[in-house]
Short mmCIF file of C-alpha atoms and ligand atoms in Angstrom, two decimals:
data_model
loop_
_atom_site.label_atom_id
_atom_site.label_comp_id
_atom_site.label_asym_id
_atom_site.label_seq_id
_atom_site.Cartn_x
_atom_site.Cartn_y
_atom_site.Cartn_z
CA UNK A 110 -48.27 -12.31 5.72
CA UNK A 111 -49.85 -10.66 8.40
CA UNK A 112 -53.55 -9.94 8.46
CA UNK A 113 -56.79 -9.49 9.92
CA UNK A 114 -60.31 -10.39 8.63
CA UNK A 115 -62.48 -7.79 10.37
CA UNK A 116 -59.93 -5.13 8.57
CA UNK A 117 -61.19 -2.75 5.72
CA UNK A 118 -57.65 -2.76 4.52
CA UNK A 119 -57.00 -6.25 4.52
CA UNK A 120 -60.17 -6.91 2.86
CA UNK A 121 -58.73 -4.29 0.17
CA UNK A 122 -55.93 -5.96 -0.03
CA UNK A 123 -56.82 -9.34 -0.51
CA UNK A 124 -59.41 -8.19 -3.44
CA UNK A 125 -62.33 -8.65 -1.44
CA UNK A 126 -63.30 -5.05 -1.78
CA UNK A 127 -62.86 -3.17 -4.84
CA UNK A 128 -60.79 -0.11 -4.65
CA UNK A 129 -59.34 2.32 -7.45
CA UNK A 130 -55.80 0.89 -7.52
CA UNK A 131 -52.78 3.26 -8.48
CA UNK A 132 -49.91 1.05 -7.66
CA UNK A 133 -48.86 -1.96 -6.15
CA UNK A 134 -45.00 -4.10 -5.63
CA UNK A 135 -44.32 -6.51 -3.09
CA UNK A 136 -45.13 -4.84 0.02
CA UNK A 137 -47.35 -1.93 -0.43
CA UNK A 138 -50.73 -0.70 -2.20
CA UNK A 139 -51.97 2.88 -3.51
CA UNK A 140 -55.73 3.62 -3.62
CA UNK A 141 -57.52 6.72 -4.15
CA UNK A 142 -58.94 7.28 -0.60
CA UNK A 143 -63.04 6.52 -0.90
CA UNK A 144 -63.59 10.08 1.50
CA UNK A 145 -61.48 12.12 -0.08
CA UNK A 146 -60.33 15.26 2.01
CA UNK A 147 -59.23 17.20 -1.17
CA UNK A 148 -58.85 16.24 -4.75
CA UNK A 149 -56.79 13.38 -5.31
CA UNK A 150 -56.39 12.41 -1.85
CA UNK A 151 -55.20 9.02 -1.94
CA UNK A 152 -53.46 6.47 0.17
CA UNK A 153 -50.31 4.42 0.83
CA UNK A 154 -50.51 1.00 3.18
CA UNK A 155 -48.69 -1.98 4.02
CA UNK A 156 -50.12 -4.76 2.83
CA UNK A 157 -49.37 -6.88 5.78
CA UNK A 158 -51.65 -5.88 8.48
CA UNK A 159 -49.60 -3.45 10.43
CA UNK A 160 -51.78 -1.27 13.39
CA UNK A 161 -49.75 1.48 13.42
CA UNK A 162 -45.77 3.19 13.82
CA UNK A 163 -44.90 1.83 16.96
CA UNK A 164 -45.50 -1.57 15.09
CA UNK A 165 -44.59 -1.87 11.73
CA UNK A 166 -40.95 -3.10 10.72
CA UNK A 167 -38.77 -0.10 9.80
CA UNK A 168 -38.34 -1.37 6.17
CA UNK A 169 -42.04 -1.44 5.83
CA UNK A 170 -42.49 2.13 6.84
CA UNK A 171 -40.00 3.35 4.29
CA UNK A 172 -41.62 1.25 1.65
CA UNK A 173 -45.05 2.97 2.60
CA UNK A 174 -42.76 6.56 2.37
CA UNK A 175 -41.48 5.24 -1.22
CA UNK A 176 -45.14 4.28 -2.66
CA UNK A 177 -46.09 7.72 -0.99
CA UNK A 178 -43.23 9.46 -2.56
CA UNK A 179 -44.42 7.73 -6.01
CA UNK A 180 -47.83 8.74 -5.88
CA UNK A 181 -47.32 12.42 -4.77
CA UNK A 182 -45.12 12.94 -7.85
CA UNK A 183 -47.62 11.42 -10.21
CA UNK A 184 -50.47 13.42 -8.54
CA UNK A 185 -48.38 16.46 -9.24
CA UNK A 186 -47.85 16.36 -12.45
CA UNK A 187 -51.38 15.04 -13.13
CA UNK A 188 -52.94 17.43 -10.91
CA UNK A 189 -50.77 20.44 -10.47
CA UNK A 190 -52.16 20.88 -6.90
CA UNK A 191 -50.73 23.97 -5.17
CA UNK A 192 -48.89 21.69 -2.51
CA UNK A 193 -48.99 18.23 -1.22
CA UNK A 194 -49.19 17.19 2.58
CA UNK A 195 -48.52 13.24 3.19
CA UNK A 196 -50.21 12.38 6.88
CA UNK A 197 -49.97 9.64 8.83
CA UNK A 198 -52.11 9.26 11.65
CA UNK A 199 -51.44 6.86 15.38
CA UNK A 200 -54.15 6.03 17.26
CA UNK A 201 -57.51 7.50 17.64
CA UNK A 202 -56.11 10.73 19.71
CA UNK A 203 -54.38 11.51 16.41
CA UNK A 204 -57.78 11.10 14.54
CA UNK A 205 -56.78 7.35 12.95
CA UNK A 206 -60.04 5.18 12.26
CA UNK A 207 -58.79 2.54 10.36
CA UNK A 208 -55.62 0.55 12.73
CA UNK A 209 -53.85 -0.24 9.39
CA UNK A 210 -50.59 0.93 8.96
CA UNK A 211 -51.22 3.71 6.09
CA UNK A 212 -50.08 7.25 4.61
CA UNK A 213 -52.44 10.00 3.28
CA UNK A 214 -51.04 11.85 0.28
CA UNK A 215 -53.24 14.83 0.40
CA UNK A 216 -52.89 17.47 -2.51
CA UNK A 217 -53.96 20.74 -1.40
CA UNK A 218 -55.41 23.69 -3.42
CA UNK A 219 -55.12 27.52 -2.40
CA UNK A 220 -58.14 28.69 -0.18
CA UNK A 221 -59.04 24.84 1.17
CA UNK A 222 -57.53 25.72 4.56
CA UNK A 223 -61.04 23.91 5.65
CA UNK A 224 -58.48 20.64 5.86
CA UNK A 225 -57.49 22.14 9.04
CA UNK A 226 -54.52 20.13 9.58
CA UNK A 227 -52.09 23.31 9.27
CA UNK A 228 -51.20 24.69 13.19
CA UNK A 229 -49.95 27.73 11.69
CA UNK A 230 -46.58 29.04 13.00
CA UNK A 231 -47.31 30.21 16.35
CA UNK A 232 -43.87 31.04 18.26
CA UNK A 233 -43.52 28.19 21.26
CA UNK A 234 -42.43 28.74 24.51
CA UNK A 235 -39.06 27.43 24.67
CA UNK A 236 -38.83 26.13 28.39
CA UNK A 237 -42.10 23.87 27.35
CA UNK A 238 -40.19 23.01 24.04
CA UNK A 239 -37.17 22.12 26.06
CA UNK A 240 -39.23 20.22 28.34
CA UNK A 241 -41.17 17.92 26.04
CA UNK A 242 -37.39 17.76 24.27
CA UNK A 243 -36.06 16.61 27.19
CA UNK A 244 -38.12 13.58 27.91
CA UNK A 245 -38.58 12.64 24.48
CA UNK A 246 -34.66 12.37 24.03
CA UNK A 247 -34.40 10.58 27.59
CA UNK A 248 -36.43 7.81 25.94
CA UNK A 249 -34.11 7.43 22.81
CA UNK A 250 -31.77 5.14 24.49
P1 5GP B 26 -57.29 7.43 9.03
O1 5GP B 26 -58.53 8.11 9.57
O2 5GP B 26 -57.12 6.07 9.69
O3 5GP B 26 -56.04 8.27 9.10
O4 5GP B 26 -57.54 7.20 7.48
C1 5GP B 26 -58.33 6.16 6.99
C2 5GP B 26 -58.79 6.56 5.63
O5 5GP B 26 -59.29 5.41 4.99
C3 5GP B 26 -59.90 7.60 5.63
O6 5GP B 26 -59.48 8.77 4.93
C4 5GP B 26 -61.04 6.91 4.92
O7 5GP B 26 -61.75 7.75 4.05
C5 5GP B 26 -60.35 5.79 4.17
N1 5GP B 26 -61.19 4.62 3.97
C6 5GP B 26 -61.93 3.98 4.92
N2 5GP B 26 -62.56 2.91 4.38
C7 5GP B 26 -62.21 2.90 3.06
C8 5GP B 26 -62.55 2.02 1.97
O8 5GP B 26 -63.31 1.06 2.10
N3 5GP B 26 -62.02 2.32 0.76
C9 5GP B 26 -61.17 3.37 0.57
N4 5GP B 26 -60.68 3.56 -0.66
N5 5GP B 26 -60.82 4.21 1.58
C10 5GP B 26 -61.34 3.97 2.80
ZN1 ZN B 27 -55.37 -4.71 8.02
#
């Protein structure tokens, strides 16, 4: 399996940090997240040491979604959290500080709009839209 000593996941992984462990199968691990954003924030990762999207196997992503999936149902019913956002960031432009492949599964709680990861639903302007749509589909192959 693929992994890498200097990482903080790894080192989770491989029991050489503790960590409050929700679940676990063959190819992923759920923690509760040690700076948690909102109550019950908790994580999803591969535990082969996967840096991010554009590298992790396909089949390894979805088991990540399926753990996430898991865990979000759990914390709602345990938690009865108003909604839950799952997150998952690439690279440190999108605010990622640990380059393990991983999913947040963030319950949120009326008036903690402090999170600030909701853009709101500001009205685009569709000749940028169709821009960016453009490339982006030129590069699907
Ligand atoms: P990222 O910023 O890469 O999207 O998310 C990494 C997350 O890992 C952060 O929310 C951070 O709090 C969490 N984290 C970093 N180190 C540890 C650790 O040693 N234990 C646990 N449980 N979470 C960690
Ligand atoms: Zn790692």
């Amino acid at each position: 399996m693929r992994t890498d000593t200097d990482c903080i996941f790894c080192k989770i992984v491989a029991g050489e940090i503790p960590c409050f462990k929700l679940y676990e199968d063959e190819h992923t691990l759920a923690f509760m997240d040690i700076n948690p954003a909102s109550t019950g924030h908790a994580l999803a990762i591969a535990k082969a040491h996967w840096e991010n999207i554009h590298e992790i196997p396909v089949e390894l992503a979805c088991a990540c979604i399926a753990t996430a999936q898991r865990i979000a149902g759990a914390a709602q019913t345990a938690l009865s959290p108003d909604g839950i956002n799952l997150l998952q960031a690439n690279g440190p432009g999108a605010g990622q500080s640990v380059q393990h492949f991983h999913v947040h599964i963030m319950p949120r709680y009326a008036g903690d709009e402090h999170l600030k990861i909701n853009w709101g639903l500001n009205p685009g302007d569709t000749d940028e839209i169709k821009a960016a749509y453009g490339k982006i589909a030129g590069c699907l192959g």
